[in-house]
Coordinates of C-alpha atoms in Angstrom, one line a residue:
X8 CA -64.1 -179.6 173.7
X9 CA -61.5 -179.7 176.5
X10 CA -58.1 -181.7 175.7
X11 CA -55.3 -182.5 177.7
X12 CA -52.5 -182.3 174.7
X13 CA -49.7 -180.0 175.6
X14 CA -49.0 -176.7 173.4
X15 CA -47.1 -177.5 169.9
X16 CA -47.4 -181.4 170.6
X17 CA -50.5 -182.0 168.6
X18 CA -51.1 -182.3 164.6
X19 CA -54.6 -180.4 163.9
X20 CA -56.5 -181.2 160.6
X21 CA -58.9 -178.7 159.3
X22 CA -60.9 -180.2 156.4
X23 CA -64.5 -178.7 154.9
X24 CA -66.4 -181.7 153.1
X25 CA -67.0 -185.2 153.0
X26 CA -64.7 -186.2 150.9
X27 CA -61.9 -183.8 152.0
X28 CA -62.9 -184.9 155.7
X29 CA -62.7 -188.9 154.4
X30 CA -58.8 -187.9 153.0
X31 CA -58.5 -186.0 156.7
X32 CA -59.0 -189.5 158.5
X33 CA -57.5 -191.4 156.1
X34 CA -54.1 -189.1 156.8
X35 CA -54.7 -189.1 160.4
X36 CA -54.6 -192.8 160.1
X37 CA -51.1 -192.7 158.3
X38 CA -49.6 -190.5 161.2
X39 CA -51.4 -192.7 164.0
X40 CA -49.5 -195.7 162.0
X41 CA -46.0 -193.6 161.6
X42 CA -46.4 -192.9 165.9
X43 CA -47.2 -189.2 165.0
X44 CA -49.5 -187.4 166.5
X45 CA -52.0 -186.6 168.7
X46 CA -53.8 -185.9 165.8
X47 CA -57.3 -183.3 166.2
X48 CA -59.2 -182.3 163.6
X49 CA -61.5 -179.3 163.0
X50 CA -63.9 -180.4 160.3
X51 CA -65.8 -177.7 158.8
X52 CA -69.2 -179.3 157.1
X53 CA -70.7 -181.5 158.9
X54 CA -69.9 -183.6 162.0
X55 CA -66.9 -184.8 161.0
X56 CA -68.3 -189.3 161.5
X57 CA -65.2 -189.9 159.0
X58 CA -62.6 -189.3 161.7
X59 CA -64.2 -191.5 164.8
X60 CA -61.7 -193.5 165.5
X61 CA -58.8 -191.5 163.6
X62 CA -58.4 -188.4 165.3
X63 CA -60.2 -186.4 168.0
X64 CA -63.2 -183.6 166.8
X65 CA -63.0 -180.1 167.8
X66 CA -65.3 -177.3 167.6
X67 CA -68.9 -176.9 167.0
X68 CA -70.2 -178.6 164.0
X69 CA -71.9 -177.0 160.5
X70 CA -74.5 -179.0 159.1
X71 CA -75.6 -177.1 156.2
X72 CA -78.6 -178.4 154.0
X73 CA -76.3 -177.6 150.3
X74 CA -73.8 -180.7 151.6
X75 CA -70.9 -178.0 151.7
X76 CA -71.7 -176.4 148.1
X77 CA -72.9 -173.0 149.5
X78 CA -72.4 -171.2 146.0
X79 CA -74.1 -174.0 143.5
X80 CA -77.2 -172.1 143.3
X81 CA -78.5 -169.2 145.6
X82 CA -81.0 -171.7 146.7
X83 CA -77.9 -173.2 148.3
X84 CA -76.6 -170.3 149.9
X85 CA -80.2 -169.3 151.1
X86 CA -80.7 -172.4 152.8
X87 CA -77.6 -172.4 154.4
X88 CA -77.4 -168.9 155.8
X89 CA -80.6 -170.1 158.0
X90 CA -78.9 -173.0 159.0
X91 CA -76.2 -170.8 160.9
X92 CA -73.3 -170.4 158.5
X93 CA -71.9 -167.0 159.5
X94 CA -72.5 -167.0 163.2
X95 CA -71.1 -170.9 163.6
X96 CA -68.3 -169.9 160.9
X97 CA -67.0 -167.8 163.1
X98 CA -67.1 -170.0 166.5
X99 CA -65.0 -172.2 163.8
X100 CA -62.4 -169.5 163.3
X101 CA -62.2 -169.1 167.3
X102 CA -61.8 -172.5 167.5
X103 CA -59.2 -172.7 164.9
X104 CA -57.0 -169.8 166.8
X105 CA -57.2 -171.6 169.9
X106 CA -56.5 -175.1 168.3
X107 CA -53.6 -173.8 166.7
X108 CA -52.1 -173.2 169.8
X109 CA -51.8 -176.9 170.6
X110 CA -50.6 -177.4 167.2
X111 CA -47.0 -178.2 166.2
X112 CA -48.3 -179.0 162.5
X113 CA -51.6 -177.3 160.8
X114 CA -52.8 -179.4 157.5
X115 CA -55.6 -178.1 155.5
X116 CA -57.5 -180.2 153.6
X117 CA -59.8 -178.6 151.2
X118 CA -60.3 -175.4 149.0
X119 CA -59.4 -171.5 149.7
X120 CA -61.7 -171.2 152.6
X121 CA -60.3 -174.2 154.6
X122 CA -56.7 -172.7 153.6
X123 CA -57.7 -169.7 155.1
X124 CA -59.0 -171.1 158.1
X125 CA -55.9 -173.2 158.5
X126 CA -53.8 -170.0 158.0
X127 CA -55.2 -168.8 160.9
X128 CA -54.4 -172.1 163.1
X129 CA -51.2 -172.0 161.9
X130 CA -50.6 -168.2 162.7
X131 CA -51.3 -169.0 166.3
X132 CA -47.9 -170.4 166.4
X133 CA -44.7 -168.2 166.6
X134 CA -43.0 -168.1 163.9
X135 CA -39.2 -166.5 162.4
X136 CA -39.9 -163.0 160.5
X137 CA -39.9 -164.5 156.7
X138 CA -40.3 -168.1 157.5
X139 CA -42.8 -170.3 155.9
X140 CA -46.2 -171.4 158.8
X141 CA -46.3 -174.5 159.8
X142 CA -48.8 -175.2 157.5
X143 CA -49.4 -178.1 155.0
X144 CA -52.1 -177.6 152.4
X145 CA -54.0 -180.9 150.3
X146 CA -55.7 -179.4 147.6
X147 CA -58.1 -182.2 146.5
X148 CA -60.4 -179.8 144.5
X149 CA -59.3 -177.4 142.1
X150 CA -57.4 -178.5 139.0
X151 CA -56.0 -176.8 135.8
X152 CA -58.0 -179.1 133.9
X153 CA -61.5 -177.3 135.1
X154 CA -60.7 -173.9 133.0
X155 CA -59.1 -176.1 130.0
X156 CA -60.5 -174.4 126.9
X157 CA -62.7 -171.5 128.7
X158 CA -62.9 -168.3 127.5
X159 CA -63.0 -165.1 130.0
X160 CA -66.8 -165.1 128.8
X161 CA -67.3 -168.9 129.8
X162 CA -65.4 -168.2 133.5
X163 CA -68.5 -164.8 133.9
X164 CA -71.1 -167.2 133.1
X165 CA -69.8 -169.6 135.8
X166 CA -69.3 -166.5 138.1
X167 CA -70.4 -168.5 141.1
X168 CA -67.7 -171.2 140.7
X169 CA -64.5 -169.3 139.7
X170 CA -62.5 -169.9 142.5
X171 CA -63.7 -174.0 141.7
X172 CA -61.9 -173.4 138.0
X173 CA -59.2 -171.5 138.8
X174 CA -56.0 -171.3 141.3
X175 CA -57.2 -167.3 142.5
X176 CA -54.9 -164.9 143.5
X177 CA -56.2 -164.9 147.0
X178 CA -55.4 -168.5 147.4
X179 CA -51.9 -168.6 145.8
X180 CA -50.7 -165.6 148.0
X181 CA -52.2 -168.0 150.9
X182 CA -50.4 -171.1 149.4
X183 CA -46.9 -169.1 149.4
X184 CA -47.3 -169.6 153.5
X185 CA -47.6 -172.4 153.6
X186 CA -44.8 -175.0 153.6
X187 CA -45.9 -177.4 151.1
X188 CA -49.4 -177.7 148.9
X189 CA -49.9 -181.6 147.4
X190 CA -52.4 -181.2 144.5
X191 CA -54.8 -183.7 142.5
X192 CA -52.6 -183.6 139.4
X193 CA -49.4 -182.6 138.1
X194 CA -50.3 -180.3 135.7
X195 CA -51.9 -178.3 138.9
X196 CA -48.1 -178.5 140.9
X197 CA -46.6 -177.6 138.2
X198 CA -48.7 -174.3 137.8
X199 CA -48.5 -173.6 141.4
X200 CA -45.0 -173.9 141.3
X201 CA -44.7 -171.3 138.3
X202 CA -46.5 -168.7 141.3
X203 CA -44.1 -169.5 144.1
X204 CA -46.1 -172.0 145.6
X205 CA -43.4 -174.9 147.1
X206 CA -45.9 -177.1 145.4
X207 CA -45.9 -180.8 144.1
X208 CA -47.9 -183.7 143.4
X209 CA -47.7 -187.0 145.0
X210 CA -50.3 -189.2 143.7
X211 CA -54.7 -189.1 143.8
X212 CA -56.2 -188.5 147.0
X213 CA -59.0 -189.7 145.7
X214 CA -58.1 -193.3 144.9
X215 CA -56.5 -193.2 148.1
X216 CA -59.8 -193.4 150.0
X217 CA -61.2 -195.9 147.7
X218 CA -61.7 -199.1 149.7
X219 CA -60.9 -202.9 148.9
X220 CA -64.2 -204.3 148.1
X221 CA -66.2 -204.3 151.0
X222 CA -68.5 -207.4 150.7
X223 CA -68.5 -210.2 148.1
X224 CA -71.1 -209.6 145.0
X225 CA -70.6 -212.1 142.8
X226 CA -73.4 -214.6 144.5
X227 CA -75.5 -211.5 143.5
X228 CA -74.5 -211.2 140.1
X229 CA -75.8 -213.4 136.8
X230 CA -72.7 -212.8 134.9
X231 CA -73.3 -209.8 132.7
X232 CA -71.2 -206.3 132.7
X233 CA -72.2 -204.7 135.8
X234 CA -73.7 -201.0 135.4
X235 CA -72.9 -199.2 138.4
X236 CA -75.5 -196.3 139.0
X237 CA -74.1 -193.7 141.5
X238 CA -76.8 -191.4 142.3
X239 CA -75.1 -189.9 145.2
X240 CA -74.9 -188.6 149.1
X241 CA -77.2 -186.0 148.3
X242 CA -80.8 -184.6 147.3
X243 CA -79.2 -185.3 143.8
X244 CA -80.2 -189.0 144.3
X245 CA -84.0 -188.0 144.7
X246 CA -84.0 -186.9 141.1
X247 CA -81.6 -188.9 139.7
X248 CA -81.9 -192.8 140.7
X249 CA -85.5 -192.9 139.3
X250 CA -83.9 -192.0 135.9
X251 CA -80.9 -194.0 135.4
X252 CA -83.8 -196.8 136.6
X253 CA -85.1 -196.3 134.0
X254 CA -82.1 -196.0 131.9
X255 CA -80.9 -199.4 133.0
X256 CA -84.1 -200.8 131.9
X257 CA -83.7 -199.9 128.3
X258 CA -79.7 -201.5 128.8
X259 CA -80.5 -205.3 129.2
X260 CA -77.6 -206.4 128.3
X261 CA -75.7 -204.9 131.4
X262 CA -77.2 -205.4 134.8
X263 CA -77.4 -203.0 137.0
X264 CA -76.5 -202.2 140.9
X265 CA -77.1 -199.0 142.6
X266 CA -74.7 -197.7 145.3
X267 CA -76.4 -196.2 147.8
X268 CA -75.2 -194.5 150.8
X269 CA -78.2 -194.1 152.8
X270 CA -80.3 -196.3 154.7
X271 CA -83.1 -197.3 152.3
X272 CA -85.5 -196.1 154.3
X273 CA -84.2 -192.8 152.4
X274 CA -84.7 -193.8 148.9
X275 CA -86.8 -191.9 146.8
X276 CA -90.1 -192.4 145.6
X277 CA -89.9 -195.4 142.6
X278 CA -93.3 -195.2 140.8
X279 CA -93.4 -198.5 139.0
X280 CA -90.5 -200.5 141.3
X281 CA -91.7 -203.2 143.1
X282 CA -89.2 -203.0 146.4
X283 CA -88.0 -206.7 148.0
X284 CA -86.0 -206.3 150.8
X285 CA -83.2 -208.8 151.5
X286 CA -80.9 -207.7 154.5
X287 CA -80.7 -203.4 155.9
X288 CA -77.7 -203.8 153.3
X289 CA -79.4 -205.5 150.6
X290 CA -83.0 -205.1 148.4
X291 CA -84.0 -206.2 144.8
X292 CA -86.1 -203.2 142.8
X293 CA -88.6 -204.8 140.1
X294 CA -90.5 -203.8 137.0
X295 CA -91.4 -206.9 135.1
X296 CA -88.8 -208.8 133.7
X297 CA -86.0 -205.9 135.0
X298 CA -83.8 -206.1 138.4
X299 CA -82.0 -204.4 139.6
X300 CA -79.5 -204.5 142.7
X301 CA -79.7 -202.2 145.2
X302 CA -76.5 -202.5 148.1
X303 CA -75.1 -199.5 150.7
X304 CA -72.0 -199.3 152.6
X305 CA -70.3 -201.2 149.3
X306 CA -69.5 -198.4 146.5
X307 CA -66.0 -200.0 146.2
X308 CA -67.4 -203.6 145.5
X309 CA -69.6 -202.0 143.3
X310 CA -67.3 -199.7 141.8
X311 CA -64.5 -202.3 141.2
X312 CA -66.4 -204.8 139.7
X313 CA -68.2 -201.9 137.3
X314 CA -67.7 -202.2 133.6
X315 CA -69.7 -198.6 133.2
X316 CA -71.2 -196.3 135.2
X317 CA -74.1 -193.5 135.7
X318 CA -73.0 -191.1 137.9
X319 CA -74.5 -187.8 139.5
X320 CA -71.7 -187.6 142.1
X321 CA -68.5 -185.9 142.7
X322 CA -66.4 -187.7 144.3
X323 CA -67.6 -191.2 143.6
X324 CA -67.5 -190.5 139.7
X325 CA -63.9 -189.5 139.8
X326 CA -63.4 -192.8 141.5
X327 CA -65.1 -194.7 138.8
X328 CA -63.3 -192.7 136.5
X329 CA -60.1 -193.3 138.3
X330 CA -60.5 -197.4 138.0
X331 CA -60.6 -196.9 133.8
X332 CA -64.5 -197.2 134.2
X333 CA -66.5 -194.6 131.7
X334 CA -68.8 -192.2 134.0
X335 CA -72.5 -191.2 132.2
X336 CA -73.6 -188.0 134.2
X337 CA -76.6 -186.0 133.7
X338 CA -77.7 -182.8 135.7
X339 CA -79.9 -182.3 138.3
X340 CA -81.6 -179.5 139.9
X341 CA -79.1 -180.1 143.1
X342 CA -77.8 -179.5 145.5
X343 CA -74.3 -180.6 144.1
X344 CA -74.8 -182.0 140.8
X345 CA -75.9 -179.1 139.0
X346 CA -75.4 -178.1 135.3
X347 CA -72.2 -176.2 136.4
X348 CA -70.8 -179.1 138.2
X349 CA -71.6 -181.5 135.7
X350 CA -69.5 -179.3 133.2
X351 CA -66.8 -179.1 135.1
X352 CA -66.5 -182.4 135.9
X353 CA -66.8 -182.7 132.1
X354 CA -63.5 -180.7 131.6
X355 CA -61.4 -182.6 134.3
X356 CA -62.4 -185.8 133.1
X357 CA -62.4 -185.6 129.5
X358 CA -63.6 -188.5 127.5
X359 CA -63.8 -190.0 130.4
X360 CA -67.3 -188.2 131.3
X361 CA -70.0 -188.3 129.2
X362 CA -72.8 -185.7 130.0
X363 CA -76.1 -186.2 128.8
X364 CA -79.7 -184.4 129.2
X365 CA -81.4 -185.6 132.0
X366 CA -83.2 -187.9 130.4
X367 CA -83.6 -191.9 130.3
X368 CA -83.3 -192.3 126.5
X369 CA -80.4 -190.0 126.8
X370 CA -78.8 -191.9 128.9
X371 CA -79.2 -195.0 127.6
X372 CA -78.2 -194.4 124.0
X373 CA -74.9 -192.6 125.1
X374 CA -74.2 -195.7 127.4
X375 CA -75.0 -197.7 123.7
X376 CA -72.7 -195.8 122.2
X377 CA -69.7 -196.1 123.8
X378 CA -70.5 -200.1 124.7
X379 CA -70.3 -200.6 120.5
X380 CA -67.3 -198.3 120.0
X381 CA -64.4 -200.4 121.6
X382 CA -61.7 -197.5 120.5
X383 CA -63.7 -194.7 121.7
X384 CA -64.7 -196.9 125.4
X385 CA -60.9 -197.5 125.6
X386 CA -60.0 -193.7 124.9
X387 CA -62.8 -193.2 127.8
X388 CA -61.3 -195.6 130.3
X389 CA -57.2 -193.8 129.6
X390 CA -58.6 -190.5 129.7
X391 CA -60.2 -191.1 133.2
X392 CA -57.0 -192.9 134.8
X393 CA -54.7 -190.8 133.5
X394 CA -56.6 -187.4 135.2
X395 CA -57.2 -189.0 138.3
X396 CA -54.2 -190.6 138.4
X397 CA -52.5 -193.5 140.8
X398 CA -52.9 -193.9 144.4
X399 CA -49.9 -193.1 146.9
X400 CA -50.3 -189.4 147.7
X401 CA -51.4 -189.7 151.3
X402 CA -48.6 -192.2 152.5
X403 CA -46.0 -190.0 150.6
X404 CA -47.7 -186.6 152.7
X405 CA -47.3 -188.7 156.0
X406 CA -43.9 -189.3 155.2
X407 CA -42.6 -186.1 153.9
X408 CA -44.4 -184.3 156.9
X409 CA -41.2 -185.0 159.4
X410 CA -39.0 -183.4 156.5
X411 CA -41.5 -180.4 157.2
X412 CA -41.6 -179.7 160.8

């Protein structure tokens, strides 16, 4: 894509995800607002629709059928090896060279491989024998908390996530380049900075691109706890949604609303479910005497309003989390919310994430439990706000990134 920006003048984003290219635009935004800028971004997954409006897309898009989870299964990687991942890969990294040509500023958001493709951006520039790259890193993904309590045996048998539990070596000596790396937590800064990373934390990205509420619910609601069932962006969905369904069935006392992100012409199959379409944003499913809600393009009405939730998301869960509101997850054959996944979310969210069999009954009696155990719902709802933590880090990046040029 041609531009007309003169060389050094722009900032250039490189981000790898939908929720790392969601904090992208939302930072982009935060510069527009500061009079920084021009901003560009170079997402790597997908085709970067968070940043319309927020920043201008470079390079040749990556769909890739795994959703950006290459490693979750070999299935994954299978799957997206056909769908071009080496050969557009490296039209990225050409892009990224180039890019970083027109860039004063270079910030990566998103795990080793966007730092690395950042790296190379920001190595376009010239800079002093010894001197740090003009290079800014947002780390949204990798936390201390995700190897808390593993053994070396427990990292082997998770072989295909280890750079997912752990700061690697590779990605610390890329860190040390770069001038400053924001991370999800403290605990993660603080062992960063132990490694000669300039490294700190500023707040959650994640609650940062959590929304007001996006459209009023309550004429929806009939006043009892709302259970929020977040099946996901995914093919997790397909698998999932029919089951915490059915889960919410066996829950009367709660009533249950499904955020979905798709057009419903995408749901799954829902033997049993009598569909009764209100609005393209808005449908009742029905099985006798049960409804339940069904809403998209409102996760943070849903969210907010949420007394508990099912999740099968990354993301999303960590919001819910985030807002003090107990997550039930199950796995699922993928491609994000496998049995790996599942566990680690387990071990950054603490109590905070219940993990379950994937099975209705499962579900529901865990949800039971914690509804009658006020103490252990309360220790549920601290432990999920205190690991995700407060909002703030993105207008505190935007800030300090002057400080940094």
């Amino acid at each position: 894509m041609t531009t007309n920006f003169r060389r050094g003048n722009a900032i250039l984003i490189v981000s790898n995800g939908y929720a790392e290219d969601l904090i992208g635009a939302a930072l982009a935004r935060e510069l527009v607002r500061a009079g920084r800028g021009p901003v560009l971004a170079l997402p790597l997954v997908g085709e970067g629709r968070a940043y319309v409006g927020a920043a201008e897309v470079q390079g040749p898009p990556l769909s890739l059928p795994s959703g950006g989870f290459p490693f979750g299964s070999v299935a994954n990687l299978r799957a997206d090896l056909r769908a071009g991942l080496l050969t557009v890969s490296l039209r990225q990294w050409a892009a990224a060279r180039r890019l970083g040509t027109q860039a004063g500023q270079v910030i990566v958001v998103g795990d080793t491989y966007a730092l690395l493709v950042g790296t190379l951006a920001a190595r376009a520039q010239p800079v002093p024998p010894g001197a740090r790259l003009p290079l800014t890193h947002l780390q949204p993904l990798v936390s201390v908390h995700y190897a808390r309590g593993m053994s070396w045996g427990a990292h082997l048998r998770e072989l295909n996530a280890l750079g997912a539990n752990l700061f690697m070596p590779w990605e610390v000596a890329l860190a040390r380049q770069a001038r400053r790396v924001y991370t999800r937590d403290q605990p993660s800064a603080a062992h960063l900075a132990r490694r000669g990373v300039n490294a700190v934390y500023r707040g959650s990205f994640a609650m940062d691109i959590l929304p007001p509420p996006e459209r009023d619910l309550p004429p929806l609601l009939d006043g009892r706890p709302l259970l929020a069932l977040l099946p996901g962006q995914r093919g997790d969905a397909a698998f999932s949604l029919p089951i915490m369904l059915e889960a919410a069935a066996a829950l009367p006392e709660l009533q249950g609303v499904v955020a979905f992100a798709q057009p419903f012409s995408e749901l799954p199959p829902l033997p049993g479910w009598t569909v009764e379409a209100v609005n393209d944003a808005t449908l009742w499913l029905s099985r006798g005497p049960v409804r339940v809600l069904v809403v998209r393009g409102a996760f943070a009405a849903v969210v907010r309003r949420a007394a508990l939730a099912l999740g099968t998301a990354g993301t999303a869960a960590e919001q819910a989390a985030g807002l003090g509101v107990p997550v039930i997850g199950f796995p699922t054959p993928g491609p994000q919310y496998v049995a790996g996944f599942a566990r680690r979310q387990g071990r950054l969210l603490g109590r905070a994430l219940t993990v379950v069999a994937p099975d209705p009954g499962a579900v529901a009696q865990a949800a039971r439990h914690l509804l009658t155990r006020p103490r252990l719902f309360a220790a549920a709802a601290r432990d999920g706000q205190e690991r995700i933590g407060a909002p703030g880090a993105l207008a505190a990046v935007a800030a300090e990134l002057e400080e940094l040029n």
